[in-house]
Short mmCIF file of C-alpha atoms and ligand atoms in Angstrom, two decimals:
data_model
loop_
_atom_site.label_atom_id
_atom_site.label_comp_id
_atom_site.label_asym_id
_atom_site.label_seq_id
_atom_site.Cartn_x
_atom_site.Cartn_y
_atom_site.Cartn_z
CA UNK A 1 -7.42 -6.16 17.42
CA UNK A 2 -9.90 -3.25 16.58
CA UNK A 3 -11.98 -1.01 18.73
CA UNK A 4 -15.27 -0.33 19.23
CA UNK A 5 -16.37 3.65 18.98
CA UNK A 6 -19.40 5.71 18.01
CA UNK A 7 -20.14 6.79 15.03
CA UNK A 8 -22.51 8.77 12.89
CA UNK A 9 -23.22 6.46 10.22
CA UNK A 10 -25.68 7.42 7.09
CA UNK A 11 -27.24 4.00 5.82
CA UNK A 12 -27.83 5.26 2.17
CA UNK A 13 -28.76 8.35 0.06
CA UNK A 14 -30.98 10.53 1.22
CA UNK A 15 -31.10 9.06 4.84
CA UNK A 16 -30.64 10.72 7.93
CA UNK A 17 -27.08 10.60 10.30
CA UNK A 18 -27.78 7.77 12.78
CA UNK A 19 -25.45 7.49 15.98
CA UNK A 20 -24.55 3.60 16.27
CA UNK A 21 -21.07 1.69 17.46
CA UNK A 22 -18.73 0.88 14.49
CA UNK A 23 -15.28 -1.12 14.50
CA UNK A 24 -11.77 0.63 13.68
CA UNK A 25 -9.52 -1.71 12.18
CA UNK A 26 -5.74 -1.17 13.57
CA UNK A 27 -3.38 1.73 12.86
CA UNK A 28 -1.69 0.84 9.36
CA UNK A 29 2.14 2.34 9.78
CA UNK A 30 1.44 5.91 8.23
CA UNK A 31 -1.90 6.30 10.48
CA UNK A 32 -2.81 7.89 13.80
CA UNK A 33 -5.85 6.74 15.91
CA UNK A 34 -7.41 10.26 16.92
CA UNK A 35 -9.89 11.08 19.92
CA UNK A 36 -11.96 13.40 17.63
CA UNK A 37 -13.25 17.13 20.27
CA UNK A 38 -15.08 18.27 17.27
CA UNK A 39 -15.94 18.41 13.82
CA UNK A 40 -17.18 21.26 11.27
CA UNK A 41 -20.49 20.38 9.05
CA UNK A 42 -19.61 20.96 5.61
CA UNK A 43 -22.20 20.87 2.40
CA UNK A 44 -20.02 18.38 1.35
CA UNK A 45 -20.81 15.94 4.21
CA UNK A 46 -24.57 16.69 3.11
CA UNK A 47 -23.75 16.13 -0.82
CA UNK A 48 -22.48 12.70 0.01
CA UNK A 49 -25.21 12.00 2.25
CA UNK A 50 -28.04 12.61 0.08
CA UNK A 51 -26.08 10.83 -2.53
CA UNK A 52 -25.39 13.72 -4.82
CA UNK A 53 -21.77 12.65 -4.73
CA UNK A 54 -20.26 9.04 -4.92
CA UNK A 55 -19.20 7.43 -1.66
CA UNK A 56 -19.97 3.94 -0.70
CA UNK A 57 -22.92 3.67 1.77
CA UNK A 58 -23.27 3.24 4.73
CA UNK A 59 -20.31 5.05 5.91
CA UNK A 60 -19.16 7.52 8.12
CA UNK A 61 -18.69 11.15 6.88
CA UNK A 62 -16.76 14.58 8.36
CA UNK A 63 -14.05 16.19 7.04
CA UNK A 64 -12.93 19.03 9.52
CA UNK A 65 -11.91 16.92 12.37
CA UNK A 66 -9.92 18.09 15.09
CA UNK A 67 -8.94 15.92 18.28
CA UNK A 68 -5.89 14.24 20.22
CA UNK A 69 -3.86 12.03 18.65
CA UNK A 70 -4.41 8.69 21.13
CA UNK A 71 -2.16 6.12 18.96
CA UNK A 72 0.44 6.14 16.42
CA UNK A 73 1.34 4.07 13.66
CA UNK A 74 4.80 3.01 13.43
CA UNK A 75 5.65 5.01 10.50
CA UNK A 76 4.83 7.73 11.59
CA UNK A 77 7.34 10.65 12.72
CA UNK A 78 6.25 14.00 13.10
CA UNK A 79 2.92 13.22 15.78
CA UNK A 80 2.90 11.82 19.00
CA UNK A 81 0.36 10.56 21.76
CA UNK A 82 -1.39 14.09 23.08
CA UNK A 83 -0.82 16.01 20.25
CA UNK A 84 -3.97 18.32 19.38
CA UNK A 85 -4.04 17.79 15.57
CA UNK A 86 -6.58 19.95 12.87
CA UNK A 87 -7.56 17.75 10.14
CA UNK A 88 -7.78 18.19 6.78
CA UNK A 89 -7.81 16.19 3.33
CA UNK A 90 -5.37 13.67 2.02
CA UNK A 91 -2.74 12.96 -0.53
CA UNK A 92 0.31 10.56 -1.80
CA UNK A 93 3.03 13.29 -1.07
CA UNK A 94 4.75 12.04 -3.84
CA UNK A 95 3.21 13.14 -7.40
CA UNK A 96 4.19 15.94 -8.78
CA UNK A 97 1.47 18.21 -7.81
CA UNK A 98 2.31 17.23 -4.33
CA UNK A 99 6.15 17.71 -4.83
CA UNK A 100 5.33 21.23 -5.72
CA UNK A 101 3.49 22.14 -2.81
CA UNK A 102 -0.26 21.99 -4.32
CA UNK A 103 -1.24 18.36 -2.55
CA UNK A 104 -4.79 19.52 -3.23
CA UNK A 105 -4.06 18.83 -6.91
CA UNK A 106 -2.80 15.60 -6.01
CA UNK A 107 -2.86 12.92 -8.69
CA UNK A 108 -4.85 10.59 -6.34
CA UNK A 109 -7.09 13.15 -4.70
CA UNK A 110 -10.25 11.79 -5.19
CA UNK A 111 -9.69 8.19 -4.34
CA UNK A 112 -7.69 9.39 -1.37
CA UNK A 113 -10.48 11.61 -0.13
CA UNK A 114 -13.46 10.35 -1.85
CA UNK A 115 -14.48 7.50 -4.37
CA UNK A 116 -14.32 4.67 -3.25
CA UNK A 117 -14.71 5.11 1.02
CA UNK A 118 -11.70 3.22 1.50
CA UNK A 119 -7.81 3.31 1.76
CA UNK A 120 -5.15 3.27 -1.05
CA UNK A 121 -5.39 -0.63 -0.59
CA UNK A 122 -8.88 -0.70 -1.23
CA UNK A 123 -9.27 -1.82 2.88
CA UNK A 124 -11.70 0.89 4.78
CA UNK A 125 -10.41 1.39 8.52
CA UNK A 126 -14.58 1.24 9.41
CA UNK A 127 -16.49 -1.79 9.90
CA UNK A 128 -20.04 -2.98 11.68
CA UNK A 129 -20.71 -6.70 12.40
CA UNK A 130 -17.80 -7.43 10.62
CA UNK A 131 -18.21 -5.92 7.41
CA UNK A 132 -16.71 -3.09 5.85
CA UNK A 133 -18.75 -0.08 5.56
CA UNK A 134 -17.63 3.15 3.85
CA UNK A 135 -14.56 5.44 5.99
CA UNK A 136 -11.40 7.27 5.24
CA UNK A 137 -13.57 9.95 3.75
CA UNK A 138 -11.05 12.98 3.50
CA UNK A 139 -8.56 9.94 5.49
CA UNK A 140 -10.67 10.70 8.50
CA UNK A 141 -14.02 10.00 8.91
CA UNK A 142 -14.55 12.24 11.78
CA UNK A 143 -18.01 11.91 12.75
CA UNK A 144 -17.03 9.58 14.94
CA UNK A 145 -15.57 9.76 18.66
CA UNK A 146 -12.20 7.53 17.94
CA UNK A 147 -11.06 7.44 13.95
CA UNK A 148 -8.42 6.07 12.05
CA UNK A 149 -6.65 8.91 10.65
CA UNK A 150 -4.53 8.94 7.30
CA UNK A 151 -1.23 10.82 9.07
CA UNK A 152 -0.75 13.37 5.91
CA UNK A 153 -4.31 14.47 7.15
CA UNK A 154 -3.69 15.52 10.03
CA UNK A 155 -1.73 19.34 11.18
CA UNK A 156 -0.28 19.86 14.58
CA UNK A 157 -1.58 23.07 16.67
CA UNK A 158 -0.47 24.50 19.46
CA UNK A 159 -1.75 23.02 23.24
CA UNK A 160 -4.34 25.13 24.38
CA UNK A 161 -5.86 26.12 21.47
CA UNK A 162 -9.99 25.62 21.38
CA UNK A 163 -10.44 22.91 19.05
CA UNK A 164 -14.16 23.48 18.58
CA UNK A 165 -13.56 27.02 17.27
CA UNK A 166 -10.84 25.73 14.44
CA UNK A 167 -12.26 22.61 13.49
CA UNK A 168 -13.85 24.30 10.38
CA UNK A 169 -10.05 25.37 9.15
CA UNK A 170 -9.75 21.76 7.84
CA UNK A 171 -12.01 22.64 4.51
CA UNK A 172 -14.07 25.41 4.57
CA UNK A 173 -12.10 28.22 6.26
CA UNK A 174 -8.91 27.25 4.24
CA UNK A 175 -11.24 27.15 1.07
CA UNK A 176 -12.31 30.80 1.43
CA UNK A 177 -9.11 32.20 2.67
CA UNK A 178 -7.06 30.32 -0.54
CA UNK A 179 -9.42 31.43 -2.96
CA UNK A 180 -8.09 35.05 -1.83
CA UNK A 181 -4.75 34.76 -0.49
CA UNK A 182 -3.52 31.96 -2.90
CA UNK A 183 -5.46 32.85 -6.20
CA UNK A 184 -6.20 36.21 -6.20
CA UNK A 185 -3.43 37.96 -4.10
CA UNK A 186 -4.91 41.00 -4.20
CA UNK A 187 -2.55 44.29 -4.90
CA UNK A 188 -2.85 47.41 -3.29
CA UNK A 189 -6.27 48.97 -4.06
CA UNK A 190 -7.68 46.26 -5.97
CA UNK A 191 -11.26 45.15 -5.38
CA UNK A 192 -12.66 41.38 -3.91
CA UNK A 193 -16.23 39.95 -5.22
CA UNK A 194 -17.41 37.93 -3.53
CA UNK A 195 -20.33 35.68 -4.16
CA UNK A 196 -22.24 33.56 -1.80
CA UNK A 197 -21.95 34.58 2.35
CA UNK A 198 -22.08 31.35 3.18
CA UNK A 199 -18.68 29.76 5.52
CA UNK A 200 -16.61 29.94 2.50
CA UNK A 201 -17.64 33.18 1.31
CA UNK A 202 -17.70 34.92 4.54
CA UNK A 203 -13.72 32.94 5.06
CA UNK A 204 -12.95 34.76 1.91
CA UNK A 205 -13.97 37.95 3.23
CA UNK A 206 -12.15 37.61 6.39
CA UNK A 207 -8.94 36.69 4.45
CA UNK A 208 -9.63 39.90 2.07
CA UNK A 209 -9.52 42.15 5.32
CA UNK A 210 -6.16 40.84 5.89
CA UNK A 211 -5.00 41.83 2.06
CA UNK A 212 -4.35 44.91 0.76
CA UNK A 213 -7.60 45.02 -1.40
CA UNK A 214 -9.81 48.12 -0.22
CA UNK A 215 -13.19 47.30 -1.88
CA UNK A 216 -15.00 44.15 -0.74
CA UNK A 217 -18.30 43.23 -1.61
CA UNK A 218 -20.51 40.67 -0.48
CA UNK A 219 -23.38 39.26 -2.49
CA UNK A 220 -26.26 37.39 -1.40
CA UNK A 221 -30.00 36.74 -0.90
CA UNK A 222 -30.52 36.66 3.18
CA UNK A 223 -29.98 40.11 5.02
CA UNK A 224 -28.22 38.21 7.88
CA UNK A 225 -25.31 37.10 5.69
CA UNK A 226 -24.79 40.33 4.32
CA UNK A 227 -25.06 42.00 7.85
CA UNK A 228 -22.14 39.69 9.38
CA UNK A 229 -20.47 39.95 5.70
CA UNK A 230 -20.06 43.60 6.71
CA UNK A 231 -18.85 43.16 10.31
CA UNK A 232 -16.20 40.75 8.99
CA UNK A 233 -14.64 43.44 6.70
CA UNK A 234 -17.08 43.66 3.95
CA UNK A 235 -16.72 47.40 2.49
CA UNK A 236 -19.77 46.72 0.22
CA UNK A 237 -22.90 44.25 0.52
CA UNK A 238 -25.36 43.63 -2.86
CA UNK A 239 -28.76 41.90 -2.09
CA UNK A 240 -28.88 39.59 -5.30
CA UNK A 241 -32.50 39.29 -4.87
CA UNK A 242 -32.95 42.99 -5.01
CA UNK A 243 -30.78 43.72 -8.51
CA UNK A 244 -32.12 43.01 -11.65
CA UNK A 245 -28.47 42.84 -13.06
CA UNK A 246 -25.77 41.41 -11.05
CA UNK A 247 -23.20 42.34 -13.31
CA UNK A 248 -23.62 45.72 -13.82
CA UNK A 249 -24.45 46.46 -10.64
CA UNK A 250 -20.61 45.18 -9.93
CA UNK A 251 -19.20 46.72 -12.69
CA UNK A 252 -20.88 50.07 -11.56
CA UNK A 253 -19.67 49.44 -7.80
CA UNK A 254 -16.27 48.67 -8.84
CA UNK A 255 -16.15 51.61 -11.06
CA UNK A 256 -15.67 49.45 -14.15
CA UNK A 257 -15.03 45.68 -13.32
CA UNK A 258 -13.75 43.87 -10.16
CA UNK A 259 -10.16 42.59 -9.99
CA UNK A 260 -11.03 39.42 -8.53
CA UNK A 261 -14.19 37.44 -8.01
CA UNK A 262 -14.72 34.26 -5.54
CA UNK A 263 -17.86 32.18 -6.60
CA UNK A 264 -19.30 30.18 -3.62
CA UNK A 265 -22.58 29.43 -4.88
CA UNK A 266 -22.22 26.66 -7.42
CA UNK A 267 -24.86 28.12 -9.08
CA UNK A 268 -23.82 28.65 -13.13
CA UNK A 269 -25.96 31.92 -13.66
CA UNK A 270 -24.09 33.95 -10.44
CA UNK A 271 -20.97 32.50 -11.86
CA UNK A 272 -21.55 33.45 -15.59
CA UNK A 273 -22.57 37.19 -13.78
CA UNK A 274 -19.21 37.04 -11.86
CA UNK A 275 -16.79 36.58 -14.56
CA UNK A 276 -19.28 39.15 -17.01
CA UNK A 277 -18.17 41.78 -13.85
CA UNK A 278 -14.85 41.20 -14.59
CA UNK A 279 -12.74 43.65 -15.82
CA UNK A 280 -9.52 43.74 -18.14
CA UNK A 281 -7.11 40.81 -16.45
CA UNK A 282 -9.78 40.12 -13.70
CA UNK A 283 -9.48 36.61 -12.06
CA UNK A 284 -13.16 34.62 -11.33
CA UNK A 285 -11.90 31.07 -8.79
CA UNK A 286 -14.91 28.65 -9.34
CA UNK A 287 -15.31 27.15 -5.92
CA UNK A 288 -18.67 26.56 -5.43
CA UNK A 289 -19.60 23.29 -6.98
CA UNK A 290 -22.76 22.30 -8.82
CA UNK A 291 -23.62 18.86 -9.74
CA UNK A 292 -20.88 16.30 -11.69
CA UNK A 293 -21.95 17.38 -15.51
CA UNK A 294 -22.64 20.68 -15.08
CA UNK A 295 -21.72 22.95 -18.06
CA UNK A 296 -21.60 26.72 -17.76
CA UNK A 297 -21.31 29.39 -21.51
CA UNK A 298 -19.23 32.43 -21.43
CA UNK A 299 -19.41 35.34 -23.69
CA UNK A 300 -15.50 34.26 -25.37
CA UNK A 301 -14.93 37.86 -26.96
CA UNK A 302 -15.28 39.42 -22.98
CA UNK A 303 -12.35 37.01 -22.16
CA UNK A 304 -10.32 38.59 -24.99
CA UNK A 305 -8.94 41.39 -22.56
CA UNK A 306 -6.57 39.05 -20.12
CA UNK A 307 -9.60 37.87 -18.25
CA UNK A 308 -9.19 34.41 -16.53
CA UNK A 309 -11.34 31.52 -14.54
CA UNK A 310 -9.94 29.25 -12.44
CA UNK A 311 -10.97 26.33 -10.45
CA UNK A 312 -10.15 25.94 -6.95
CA UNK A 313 -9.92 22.78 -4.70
CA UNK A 314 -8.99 23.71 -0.87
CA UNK A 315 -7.85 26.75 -1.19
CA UNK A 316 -4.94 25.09 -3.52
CA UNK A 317 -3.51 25.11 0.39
CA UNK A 318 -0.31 23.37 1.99
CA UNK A 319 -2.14 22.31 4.76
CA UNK A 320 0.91 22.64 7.39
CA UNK A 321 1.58 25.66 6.53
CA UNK A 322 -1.62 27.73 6.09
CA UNK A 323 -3.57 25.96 8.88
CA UNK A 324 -1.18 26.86 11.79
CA UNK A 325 -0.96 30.37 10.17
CA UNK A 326 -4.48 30.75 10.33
CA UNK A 327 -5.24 29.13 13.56
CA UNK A 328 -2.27 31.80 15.31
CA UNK A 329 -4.41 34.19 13.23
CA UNK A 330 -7.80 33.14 14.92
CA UNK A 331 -6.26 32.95 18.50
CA UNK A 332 -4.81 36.76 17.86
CA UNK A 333 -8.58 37.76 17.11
CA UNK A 334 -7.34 38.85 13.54
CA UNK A 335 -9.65 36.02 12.02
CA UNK A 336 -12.88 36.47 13.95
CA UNK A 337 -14.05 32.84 13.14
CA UNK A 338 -16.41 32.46 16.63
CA UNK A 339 -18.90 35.13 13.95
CA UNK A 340 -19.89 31.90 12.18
CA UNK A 341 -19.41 29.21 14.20
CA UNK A 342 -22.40 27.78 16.64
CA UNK A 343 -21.49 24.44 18.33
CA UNK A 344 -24.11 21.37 18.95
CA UNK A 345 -23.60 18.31 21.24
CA UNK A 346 -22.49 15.04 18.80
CA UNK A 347 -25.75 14.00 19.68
CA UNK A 348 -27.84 16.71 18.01
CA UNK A 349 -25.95 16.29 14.34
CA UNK A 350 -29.12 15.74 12.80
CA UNK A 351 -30.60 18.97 14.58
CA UNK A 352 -27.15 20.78 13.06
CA UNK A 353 -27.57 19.92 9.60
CA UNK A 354 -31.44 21.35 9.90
CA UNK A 355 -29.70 24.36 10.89
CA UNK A 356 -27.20 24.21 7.66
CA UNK A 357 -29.85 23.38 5.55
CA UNK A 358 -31.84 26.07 6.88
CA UNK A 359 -28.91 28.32 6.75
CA UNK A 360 -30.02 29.42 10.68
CA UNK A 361 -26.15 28.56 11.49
CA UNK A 362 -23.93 29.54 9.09
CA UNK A 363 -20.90 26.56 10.20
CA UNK A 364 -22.18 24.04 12.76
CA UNK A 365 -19.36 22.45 14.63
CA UNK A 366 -19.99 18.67 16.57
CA UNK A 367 -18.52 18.52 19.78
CA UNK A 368 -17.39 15.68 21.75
ZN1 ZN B 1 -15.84 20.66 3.13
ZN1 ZN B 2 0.10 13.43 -4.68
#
């Protein structure tokens, strides 16, 4: 028997979020029916949308879900009816990648999150009038007041805690924070770059505060960024729009060449000018993603010296063990997270991606 919910439902590229009822199919045996309190905007949600990225339209986007679990399947073990769950992306749990503890590497991540808008089975838990539309986008589809949640998407948090301020955890937060805490470990004294102050950079920043690296520098074009960059632990802000040279000015800041550089932007030129601030066995994580195709040059005799770049998907994270870290980490005020979130009624989604795209907010969060 399925049920009838609400859901924001884009009709095809390039067209706006519409609020309409949808149908949830019933919970397969390794799924959990979720009462979703909010959900984080991501540019990913937007990439989709205006069909930068493939997904099957219509269908029903979000990614950083967080809600009660309402309904279990009967496979599954570890949730129950009233649990507050965080949720994040999928995977098979039983790859290698996954074995090892990097599930964001997972052999089947991108029809498991992504291509194709469906489950495993090729079935999508979403339909309207009877026929399938696209769902089980990041095994969640949260932009939707009841979804049909893959179970190895979804963490367990603490009662109490306020979903609307961890939501974002789910992809962005943990994106940021990885790129740091997973990639770059930072030792004593060593210095973070990082580029773009958007959600993920300024996540990145937060998690570099909470690292032994003692220079920090934030780069970007809007003053307000690099303000709040600097209240969230930021030793050093560069206005890109203001230096003629990226690079050097970074190599000059760092007193020869940062340790570690997280690139946010997806642009190719602030990347290229990330990885020439390098210095000798300096680490760039490519996070930031341009469009499918994109091609980037590097100067190969500056790599000679031990330099490295590395691509990043969610923080590499193991989502039940970072997220709960991170959300005791929020509730202790170490994380200051309420700096970049602003919340907006379900109803206004289409007035919170304005304020993305606008970058007035820098991560709007749906509630409920
Ligand atoms: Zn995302
Ligand atoms: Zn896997």
């Amino acid at each position: 028997m399925s049920t009838t919910t609400q859901a924001a439902v884009v009709e095809s590229a390039g067209a706006p979020f519409t609020i309409g009822d949808v149908e949830l199919d019933t919970l397969r045996p390794d799924e959990i029916l979720v009462r979703m309190v909010a959900a984080g905007l991501c540019h990913t949600d937007l990439g989709v949308a205006s069909g930068g990225l493939p997904f099957p339209l219509p269908g029903v986007l979000g990614h950083e879900g967080a809600g009660v679990v309402e309904e279990v399947g009967s496979g599954v073990r570890g949730l129950a009816p009233g649990d507050q769950v965080l949720l994040s992306f999928s995977s098979c749990g039983t790859c290698a990648q996954c074995r090892d503890g990097h599930p964001a590497y997972c052999d089947v991540w991108l029809p498991a999150n992504l291509i194709g808008g469906a489950r495993m089975d090729g079935t999508s838990p979403v339909s309207r009038g009877g026929k399938a539309i696209g769902g089980h986008f990041f095994g969640q589809s949260s932009f939707s007041r009841l979804a049909v949640v893959d179970e190895r998407s979804a963490v367990r948090v603490d009662p109490g805690v306020d979903l609307s301020l961890l939501a974002p955890l789910g992809c962005g937060v943990q994106t940021g924070v990885g790129a740091v805490w997973n990639v770059l470990a930072p030792r004593p004294g060593s210095s973070v770059v990082v580029l773009g102050a958007g959600a993920v950079g300024l996540s990145a920043v937060m998690a570099a505060r909470l690292a032994p690296a003692t220079r920090i520098i934030a780069v970007d074009r809007v003053t307000e960024r690099l303000e709040l960059a600097r209240e969230l632990g930021a030793t050093d802000v560069i206005d890109a729009g203001r230096v003629d040279d990226l690079a050097s000015a970074l190599t000059e800041l760092t007193g020869g060449g940062a340790d570690g550089v997280v690139e946010t932007t997806g642009n190719t030129g602030v990347l290229r000018q990330g990885v020439d601030a390098l210095r000798a066995r300096g680490t760039a994580v490519i996070v930031g993603a341009p469009p499918f195709g994109t091609e980037v040059g590097l100067d190969v005799n500056a790599m000679l010296p031990g330099k490295r770049v590395t691509g990043l998907t969610l923080g590499d994270a193991e989502t039940r063990t970072l997220i709960p870290a991170l959300a005791r980490l929020v509730a202790d005020g170490r994380m200051p997270l309420d700096r970049l979130v602003r919340r907006y009624p379900f109803e206004e989604i289409q007035t919170a991606v304005a304020d993305m795209v606008s970058g007035a907010t820098v991560k709007p969060v749906l509630t409920f």
